[in-house]
Short mmCIF file of C-alpha atoms and ligand atoms in Angstrom, two decimals:
data_model
loop_
_atom_site.label_atom_id
_atom_site.label_comp_id
_atom_site.label_asym_id
_atom_site.label_seq_id
_atom_site.Cartn_x
_atom_site.Cartn_y
_atom_site.Cartn_z
CA MET A 1 36.18 212.51 159.09
CA ARG A 2 35.85 208.30 158.89
CA ILE A 3 37.24 205.99 156.32
CA ALA A 4 36.36 202.31 156.52
CA GLY A 5 34.32 203.24 159.30
CA ILE A 6 36.81 204.41 161.48
CA ASP A 7 37.24 208.38 162.65
CA VAL A 8 40.94 209.41 160.98
CA SER A 9 41.31 212.38 163.89
CA GLU A 10 41.42 209.64 166.43
CA VAL A 11 43.93 207.19 164.24
CA VAL A 12 46.17 210.96 163.74
CA GLU A 13 45.56 211.45 167.92
CA GLU A 14 47.45 208.46 168.31
CA PHE A 15 50.18 208.54 165.51
CA GLY A 16 50.24 211.93 164.02
CA THR A 17 50.77 213.00 160.68
CA PRO A 18 51.81 211.93 157.87
CA THR A 19 50.55 208.20 158.33
CA TYR A 20 49.26 206.10 155.91
CA LEU A 21 45.76 204.21 156.29
CA LEU A 22 45.44 200.62 155.11
CA ASP A 23 42.43 198.53 154.45
CA MET A 24 42.70 195.38 155.15
CA ASP A 25 39.11 193.96 154.34
CA ARG A 26 39.37 196.31 150.89
CA VAL A 27 42.60 194.82 150.29
CA ARG A 28 41.16 190.85 150.56
CA GLU A 29 37.38 192.35 148.64
CA ASN A 30 39.75 193.24 145.21
CA PHE A 31 41.88 189.97 145.53
CA LEU A 32 38.94 187.96 146.04
CA ARG A 33 37.14 189.56 143.28
CA LEU A 34 40.59 189.16 140.76
CA ASP A 35 40.32 185.57 142.23
CA LYS A 36 36.71 184.82 141.23
CA ALA A 37 36.95 186.10 138.14
CA LEU A 38 39.44 184.01 136.70
CA ASN A 39 37.43 181.08 136.24
CA CYS A 40 40.31 178.74 135.21
CA PRO A 41 43.99 176.94 136.09
CA HIS A 42 45.79 180.22 137.70
CA THR A 43 48.03 181.75 140.07
CA ILE A 44 47.60 185.52 141.31
CA ALA A 45 51.36 186.61 142.27
CA TYR A 46 50.89 189.47 143.91
CA ALA A 47 53.63 192.12 142.64
CA TYR A 48 54.88 193.17 146.48
CA LYS A 49 56.69 195.83 144.85
CA ALA A 50 53.27 197.79 145.03
CA ASN A 51 53.13 197.19 148.86
CA HIS A 52 55.42 195.05 150.73
CA GLU A 53 53.87 195.51 154.20
CA PRO A 54 54.50 192.18 156.37
CA GLU A 55 51.20 191.84 157.44
CA LEU A 56 49.41 192.32 154.01
CA VAL A 57 51.76 189.92 152.17
CA ARG A 58 51.27 187.11 155.09
CA MET A 59 47.03 188.32 154.47
CA LEU A 60 47.22 187.29 150.86
CA SER A 61 49.11 184.17 150.83
CA SER A 62 46.81 183.10 153.77
CA LEU A 63 44.15 184.10 150.62
CA GLY A 64 46.72 181.39 148.25
CA SER A 65 48.37 184.49 146.70
CA GLY A 66 51.84 183.64 145.00
CA ALA A 67 54.30 186.46 145.02
CA THR A 68 56.37 188.91 142.41
CA VAL A 69 59.36 189.70 143.56
CA PRO A 70 62.23 191.96 142.35
CA SER A 71 65.14 191.13 144.89
CA GLY A 72 65.89 188.44 147.42
CA TYR A 73 64.87 190.40 149.99
CA GLY A 74 61.44 189.88 148.27
CA VAL A 75 61.85 186.09 148.08
CA MET A 76 62.36 186.22 152.20
CA LEU A 77 59.32 188.01 152.73
CA ALA A 78 57.47 185.32 150.25
CA ARG A 79 58.82 182.58 152.06
CA TRP A 80 58.34 184.66 155.83
CA ALA A 81 54.62 185.27 154.29
CA GLY A 82 54.09 180.72 153.59
CA VAL A 83 54.44 181.62 149.18
CA PRO A 84 54.94 177.82 148.43
CA PRO A 85 58.23 178.12 145.78
CA GLU A 86 56.24 177.35 142.89
CA LYS A 87 53.82 180.45 143.21
CA VAL A 88 56.58 182.68 143.76
CA VAL A 89 58.22 184.35 140.60
CA LEU A 90 61.62 186.85 141.07
CA VAL A 91 61.80 188.85 137.85
CA GLY A 92 63.29 192.06 137.35
CA PRO A 93 65.76 193.75 134.07
CA SER A 94 69.33 193.06 137.01
CA PRO A 95 68.81 191.01 139.81
CA SER A 96 72.01 190.86 141.90
CA ARG A 97 73.94 187.32 142.47
CA GLY A 98 72.43 187.32 146.06
CA ASP A 99 68.55 187.61 144.55
CA LEU A 100 69.72 184.85 142.18
CA ALA A 101 70.74 183.08 145.34
CA GLU A 102 68.11 183.65 147.45
CA ALA A 103 65.67 182.41 144.38
CA ALA A 104 67.36 179.45 143.96
CA ASP A 105 67.84 178.32 147.68
CA TYR A 106 63.74 178.82 147.89
CA GLY A 107 63.55 176.81 144.75
CA VAL A 108 61.38 179.74 142.69
CA THR A 109 60.78 180.55 139.22
CA VAL A 110 63.32 183.25 137.85
CA SER A 111 62.34 185.05 134.97
CA LEU A 112 65.07 185.50 133.20
CA GLU A 113 65.61 188.40 131.03
CA SER A 114 68.48 188.32 129.04
CA GLU A 115 71.00 184.93 128.29
CA SER A 116 73.78 186.22 130.85
CA GLU A 117 70.80 186.05 133.47
CA ALA A 118 70.76 182.66 133.25
CA ARG A 119 74.29 181.92 132.74
CA ALA A 120 74.71 184.29 136.63
CA LEU A 121 71.18 181.86 137.80
CA ARG A 122 72.86 178.35 136.48
CA ASP A 123 76.10 179.34 138.64
CA VAL A 124 74.46 179.77 141.87
CA GLY A 125 72.14 176.75 141.27
CA GLY A 126 68.77 177.94 140.37
CA THR A 127 66.80 175.41 138.19
CA SER A 128 63.35 177.01 137.87
CA VAL A 129 62.79 179.23 134.79
CA MET A 130 60.48 181.77 132.36
CA VAL A 131 61.43 183.87 129.90
CA ARG A 132 60.27 187.51 130.04
CA VAL A 133 59.54 188.50 126.56
CA ASN A 134 59.26 192.09 125.05
CA PRO A 135 56.66 191.75 122.56
CA GLY A 136 57.42 195.47 121.26
CA LEU A 137 54.21 197.15 122.18
CA GLY A 138 54.19 199.18 125.71
CA ALA A 139 50.96 200.38 127.52
CA GLY A 140 50.20 202.86 130.80
CA ALA A 141 49.20 205.59 131.82
CA HIS A 142 52.87 207.52 131.70
CA PRO A 143 55.55 207.00 129.29
CA SER A 144 57.55 205.89 133.13
CA LEU A 145 54.66 202.91 133.53
CA VAL A 146 55.30 201.35 130.19
CA THR A 147 57.70 198.54 130.48
CA ALA A 148 57.50 196.41 126.92
CA GLY A 149 57.81 199.37 123.76
CA PRO A 150 60.80 198.85 122.30
CA GLY A 151 63.25 200.89 123.39
CA THR A 152 62.93 199.63 127.14
CA LYS A 153 64.93 197.69 129.06
CA PHE A 154 63.30 194.81 129.43
CA GLY A 155 62.90 191.50 128.47
CA LEU A 156 64.36 189.75 125.19
CA PRO A 157 62.29 190.66 121.88
CA PRO A 158 59.76 187.25 121.19
CA GLU A 159 62.81 185.31 118.83
CA ARG A 160 65.90 185.66 121.73
CA ALA A 161 63.17 184.92 124.39
CA LEU A 162 61.78 181.48 122.31
CA SER A 163 65.94 180.31 121.46
CA LEU A 164 66.90 181.18 125.21
CA LEU A 165 63.92 178.45 126.34
CA ARG A 166 64.40 176.22 124.12
CA SER A 167 68.24 176.17 125.54
CA LEU A 168 67.88 176.08 128.49
CA LYS A 169 64.94 172.95 127.93
CA GLY A 170 66.37 169.55 129.52
CA GLU A 171 68.72 171.32 131.41
CA MET A 172 66.21 173.38 133.65
CA ASN A 173 62.55 173.17 134.42
CA THR A 174 61.52 175.71 131.90
CA ARG A 175 57.73 176.40 133.12
CA GLY A 176 57.30 179.05 130.31
CA PHE A 177 57.08 182.56 128.93
CA HIS A 178 56.15 185.44 130.78
CA THR A 179 55.28 189.55 129.77
CA HIS A 180 54.80 192.99 131.71
CA VAL A 181 53.41 195.08 129.36
CA GLY A 182 52.78 198.18 131.74
CA SER A 183 50.97 199.65 134.58
CA GLN A 184 47.84 201.14 135.23
CA ILE A 185 46.14 200.10 132.09
CA MET A 186 42.80 200.30 131.81
CA SER A 187 41.89 198.32 128.39
CA VAL A 188 42.19 194.74 127.29
CA GLU A 189 43.90 195.61 123.74
CA PRO A 190 47.35 195.58 124.99
CA PHE A 191 46.63 192.32 126.51
CA ILE A 192 44.98 190.94 123.73
CA SER A 193 48.12 192.39 121.45
CA ALA A 194 50.60 190.60 124.10
CA LEU A 195 49.17 186.90 123.70
CA GLU A 196 48.84 186.80 120.31
CA VAL A 197 52.81 187.22 120.93
CA LEU A 198 53.09 184.70 123.32
CA ARG A 199 50.61 182.20 121.67
CA SER A 200 52.93 182.03 119.10
CA LEU A 201 55.82 181.44 121.18
CA VAL A 202 53.91 178.43 122.93
CA GLU A 203 53.36 176.62 119.42
CA GLN A 204 56.80 177.14 118.17
CA PHE A 205 58.01 175.79 121.47
CA GLY A 206 55.78 172.51 121.61
CA GLY A 207 53.57 174.01 124.77
CA VAL A 208 54.99 174.97 128.14
CA GLU A 209 53.33 174.54 131.80
CA VAL A 210 52.70 178.48 132.64
CA LEU A 211 51.53 181.20 130.78
CA ASP A 212 52.63 184.71 133.24
CA LEU A 213 50.82 187.98 131.94
CA GLY A 214 52.74 190.25 134.30
CA GLY A 215 50.13 192.91 136.11
CA GLY A 216 49.08 195.66 134.53
CA LEU A 217 45.48 195.97 135.59
CA GLY A 218 44.32 199.76 136.09
CA ILE A 219 42.42 201.64 139.12
CA PRO A 220 39.70 204.74 138.64
CA TYR A 221 41.84 206.78 140.53
CA GLY A 222 38.88 209.45 141.02
CA GLY A 223 37.74 209.09 137.15
CA SER A 224 35.18 206.98 135.38
CA GLY A 225 35.22 203.49 134.32
CA GLU A 226 36.77 200.89 135.95
CA PHE A 227 38.98 197.78 134.75
CA PRO A 228 36.97 195.98 132.63
CA LEU A 229 37.98 192.62 134.92
CA GLY A 230 35.22 190.73 133.26
CA GLU A 231 36.42 191.29 129.90
CA TYR A 232 40.16 190.52 130.96
CA ALA A 233 39.08 187.09 132.43
CA GLU A 234 37.66 185.69 129.31
CA ILE A 235 40.33 186.66 126.87
CA VAL A 236 43.02 185.46 129.31
CA CYS A 237 40.96 181.73 130.64
CA GLY A 238 40.73 181.08 126.78
CA ALA A 239 44.37 181.44 126.27
CA SER A 240 44.84 179.41 129.26
CA LYS A 241 42.22 176.53 127.33
CA GLU A 242 43.47 176.77 124.14
CA LEU A 243 47.12 176.56 124.95
CA GLY A 244 46.29 174.06 128.07
CA VAL A 245 48.30 176.89 130.30
CA HIS A 246 48.56 177.46 133.69
CA ILE A 247 47.84 181.16 133.72
CA PHE A 248 50.18 184.28 136.23
CA VAL A 249 48.53 187.86 136.84
CA GLU A 250 51.22 189.51 138.40
CA SER A 251 48.31 192.10 139.76
CA GLY A 252 49.63 194.87 142.24
CA ARG A 253 48.08 197.87 141.98
CA TYR A 254 44.22 196.79 141.31
CA ILE A 255 44.37 194.45 144.79
CA VAL A 256 45.80 197.46 147.14
CA GLY A 257 45.61 200.77 145.20
CA ASP A 258 42.55 201.89 146.70
CA ALA A 259 43.08 200.70 149.69
CA GLY A 260 45.51 203.29 150.72
CA TYR A 261 45.43 206.97 152.23
CA LEU A 262 47.81 209.26 152.95
CA ILE A 263 47.02 211.48 156.35
CA ALA A 264 47.90 214.48 156.17
CA ARG A 265 48.37 217.95 158.04
CA VAL A 266 47.94 221.62 156.73
CA ASN A 267 51.15 223.78 157.85
CA TYR A 268 50.66 226.88 156.07
CA VAL A 269 47.75 228.35 153.70
CA LYS A 270 49.55 230.92 151.66
CA GLU A 271 48.65 233.51 149.05
CA VAL A 272 51.06 234.60 146.77
CA GLY A 273 50.49 236.14 143.53
CA GLY A 274 46.48 235.60 143.37
CA ARG A 275 47.13 231.91 144.21
CA LYS A 276 46.47 229.87 147.23
CA TRP A 277 48.78 227.27 148.14
CA ILE A 278 47.81 224.69 150.62
CA LEU A 279 51.71 223.32 152.00
CA LEU A 280 50.71 220.02 153.78
CA ASP A 281 53.40 217.73 156.09
CA ALA A 282 53.31 215.01 153.48
CA GLY A 283 55.68 215.67 150.40
CA MET A 284 57.12 213.62 147.76
CA ASN A 285 59.36 211.46 150.31
CA ASP A 286 55.90 210.03 151.80
CA LEU A 287 53.93 210.11 148.38
CA LEU A 288 56.73 209.90 145.07
CA ARG A 289 53.96 209.04 142.08
CA PRO A 290 52.68 213.29 141.53
CA ALA A 291 56.66 214.07 141.11
CA LEU A 292 57.13 211.02 139.26
CA TYR A 293 54.44 210.18 136.93
CA GLY A 294 52.62 213.52 136.92
CA ALA A 295 49.67 211.39 139.28
CA LYS A 296 47.02 213.40 140.69
CA HIS A 297 45.17 211.29 143.66
CA ARG A 298 41.70 212.45 145.14
CA ILE A 299 41.90 214.76 148.05
CA LEU A 300 39.07 213.88 150.51
CA VAL A 301 38.86 217.14 153.43
CA ASP A 302 36.08 217.52 156.55
CA SER A 303 35.85 221.25 155.38
CA GLU A 304 31.76 222.50 153.78
CA GLY A 305 31.05 225.17 151.54
CA PRO A 306 32.12 226.84 148.19
CA GLU A 307 35.18 225.58 146.40
CA GLU A 308 38.04 227.06 145.46
CA LYS A 309 41.00 226.39 143.76
CA VAL A 310 44.40 225.58 145.60
CA LEU A 311 47.27 224.47 145.04
CA ILE A 312 48.49 221.32 147.16
CA ALA A 313 51.67 220.81 148.39
CA GLY A 314 54.80 219.05 150.08
CA PRO A 315 57.85 220.71 152.83
CA VAL A 316 60.47 218.82 150.33
CA CYS A 317 62.69 221.90 148.84
CA GLU A 318 61.68 220.78 145.57
CA SER A 319 59.36 222.38 142.83
CA ALA A 320 58.26 218.59 141.80
CA ASP A 321 56.99 218.15 145.62
CA PHE A 322 53.61 219.57 144.04
CA PHE A 323 50.06 217.50 144.48
CA GLY A 324 48.54 219.53 141.97
CA GLU A 325 45.91 222.04 141.54
CA TYR A 326 42.06 221.05 143.45
CA ASP A 327 38.48 222.88 143.67
CA LEU A 328 38.34 222.37 147.41
CA PRO A 329 36.15 223.65 150.24
CA ARG A 330 38.18 226.40 152.37
CA VAL A 331 41.00 224.30 154.06
CA ARG A 332 42.48 226.12 156.83
CA GLU A 333 45.83 225.62 158.79
CA GLY A 334 45.56 222.33 161.10
CA ASP A 335 43.34 220.45 159.12
CA LEU A 336 43.71 217.46 157.79
CA VAL A 337 43.57 216.17 154.03
CA VAL A 338 43.65 212.87 152.96
CA ILE A 339 45.19 211.50 150.20
CA ALA A 340 43.42 208.73 148.56
CA ASP A 341 44.22 205.44 146.54
CA VAL A 342 48.30 205.17 147.72
CA GLY A 343 47.95 202.09 148.28
CA ALA A 344 50.30 200.82 145.42
CA TYR A 345 53.16 202.43 144.80
CA GLY A 346 52.62 204.82 148.04
CA PHE A 347 54.48 203.36 151.04
CA SER A 348 57.15 201.18 149.04
CA MET A 349 58.14 204.21 147.07
CA ALA A 350 58.53 206.79 150.06
CA SER A 351 62.47 207.61 151.02
CA ARG A 352 64.00 209.72 153.83
CA TYR A 353 64.99 212.88 151.61
CA ASN A 354 64.80 216.06 153.03
CA LEU A 355 66.50 214.54 155.98
CA ARG A 356 62.35 213.44 156.44
CA PRO A 357 61.46 210.08 158.50
CA LEU A 358 59.59 207.33 156.82
CA PRO A 359 56.12 207.42 157.75
CA ALA A 360 53.29 205.53 159.92
CA VAL A 361 51.04 202.53 158.39
CA VAL A 362 48.10 201.66 160.24
CA ALA A 363 45.90 199.07 159.24
CA LEU A 364 42.46 199.49 159.47
CA GLU A 365 40.42 196.25 159.88
CA GLY A 366 37.06 194.77 160.91
CA GLY A 367 35.57 198.61 162.10
CA GLY A 368 39.54 198.47 164.37
CA TYR A 369 42.95 199.94 163.73
CA ARG A 370 46.50 198.69 164.45
CA LEU A 371 49.53 200.40 163.90
CA LEU A 372 51.90 198.03 161.62
CA ARG A 373 55.08 200.20 161.25
CA GLU A 374 56.32 202.83 163.80
CA ARG A 375 57.08 206.47 162.25
CA GLU A 376 60.57 206.09 162.14
CA ASN A 377 62.75 207.65 164.41
CA PHE A 378 65.40 209.79 162.47
CA GLY A 379 67.34 210.01 165.77
CA ARG A 380 67.99 206.47 166.23
CA ALA A 381 68.62 206.17 162.59
CA ILE A 382 71.18 208.77 162.31
CA PHE A 383 73.44 208.66 165.29
CA GLY A 384 72.04 204.54 166.52
C1 LIG B 1 57.45 192.35 136.22
C2 LIG B 1 55.99 192.88 136.69
N1 LIG B 1 54.83 192.70 137.71
C3 LIG B 1 54.41 192.82 137.77
C4 LIG B 1 54.02 194.32 138.51
C5 LIG B 1 52.79 195.18 138.96
O1 LIG B 1 52.42 195.93 137.52
P1 LIG B 1 50.82 196.38 138.49
O2 LIG B 1 50.64 197.15 140.01
O3 LIG B 1 50.49 197.48 137.38
O4 LIG B 1 49.39 195.58 138.51
C6 LIG B 1 54.91 195.49 137.90
C7 LIG B 1 55.17 196.49 138.21
O5 LIG B 1 55.69 197.93 138.05
C8 LIG B 1 56.54 194.36 137.41
O6 LIG B 1 57.14 195.48 136.87
#
């Protein structure tokens, strides 16, 4: 099987399985497509939580990307990658003093989610802020991907967000308002609704420099239909023009999602109760999305012939360690199985659960490949 012109079995021979592949050319293409579509003053502040591979974020920085980071380590990584501080946003519902101090030290903008956080930021000398608005409407492909509904922990209701930003005016650089309504959104409606709330806040505040619309732009995951990028850009840039604001877009998944592949090997095939299980050497510790969100990824195999129903699962001792039911041509023990569209929230959510080492990561670029991250040496991790 070939991915981005590379023979996958060659990569596996060298680095083993499970291994993540990251198609850097595809990432570049995705970033530039989004950048070109946004025909107004904007910053794409790539969401590091989607995939924080250092070479990846440095490449994006070289293309002009900013950074949305969830922690002080994220600030350090953006700084290392050469992202200018005015293009970095630290945002999260509960940043530590250490996180805020790191943001203050590099002079990045913090999107405040509470009045107490504003006091904590003042204590560590931070001066550049937005306020995260929870517009009371949520969107996303799964309840856990909704980050702005009435019952969520994120941000502040519009009126409180307005008073907080007003209270900081004169003391800090009050750059503007921020929202992130959810993830894996495939239509423009949630963005239109969020913009309506933000527009009113900007007018009441008397104008701002920045409107940060968060991320959330979805990818097809093998289903039909692309994210309506043209329509999105028109709406966003319409607001930019009308309100005279610089737009921040914190896209993660749209930029890296379809550039990632997880290569696994079939350890065992067994039939139980008339159902066929394909048991891989990659599990929920390597790729959590199916267990966490019920996400279903495209599966690619080399075999050909008539399809049969199979259940695909991993080696972890949890029933949730299950990738789903698929129709596939006959797969045999020892075959390679590729789980596609795992560039976002794949490796970045990987863990060592069940005493399993973190997988290797290999970059594909310009028809060649190179190791970005060695498979973890678990003996060394445990015994030193
Ligand atoms: C504040 C914030 N911005 C941006 C993102 C990136 O979202 P996506 O990968 O859906 O674009 C997230 C993801 O959870 C987020 O919490």
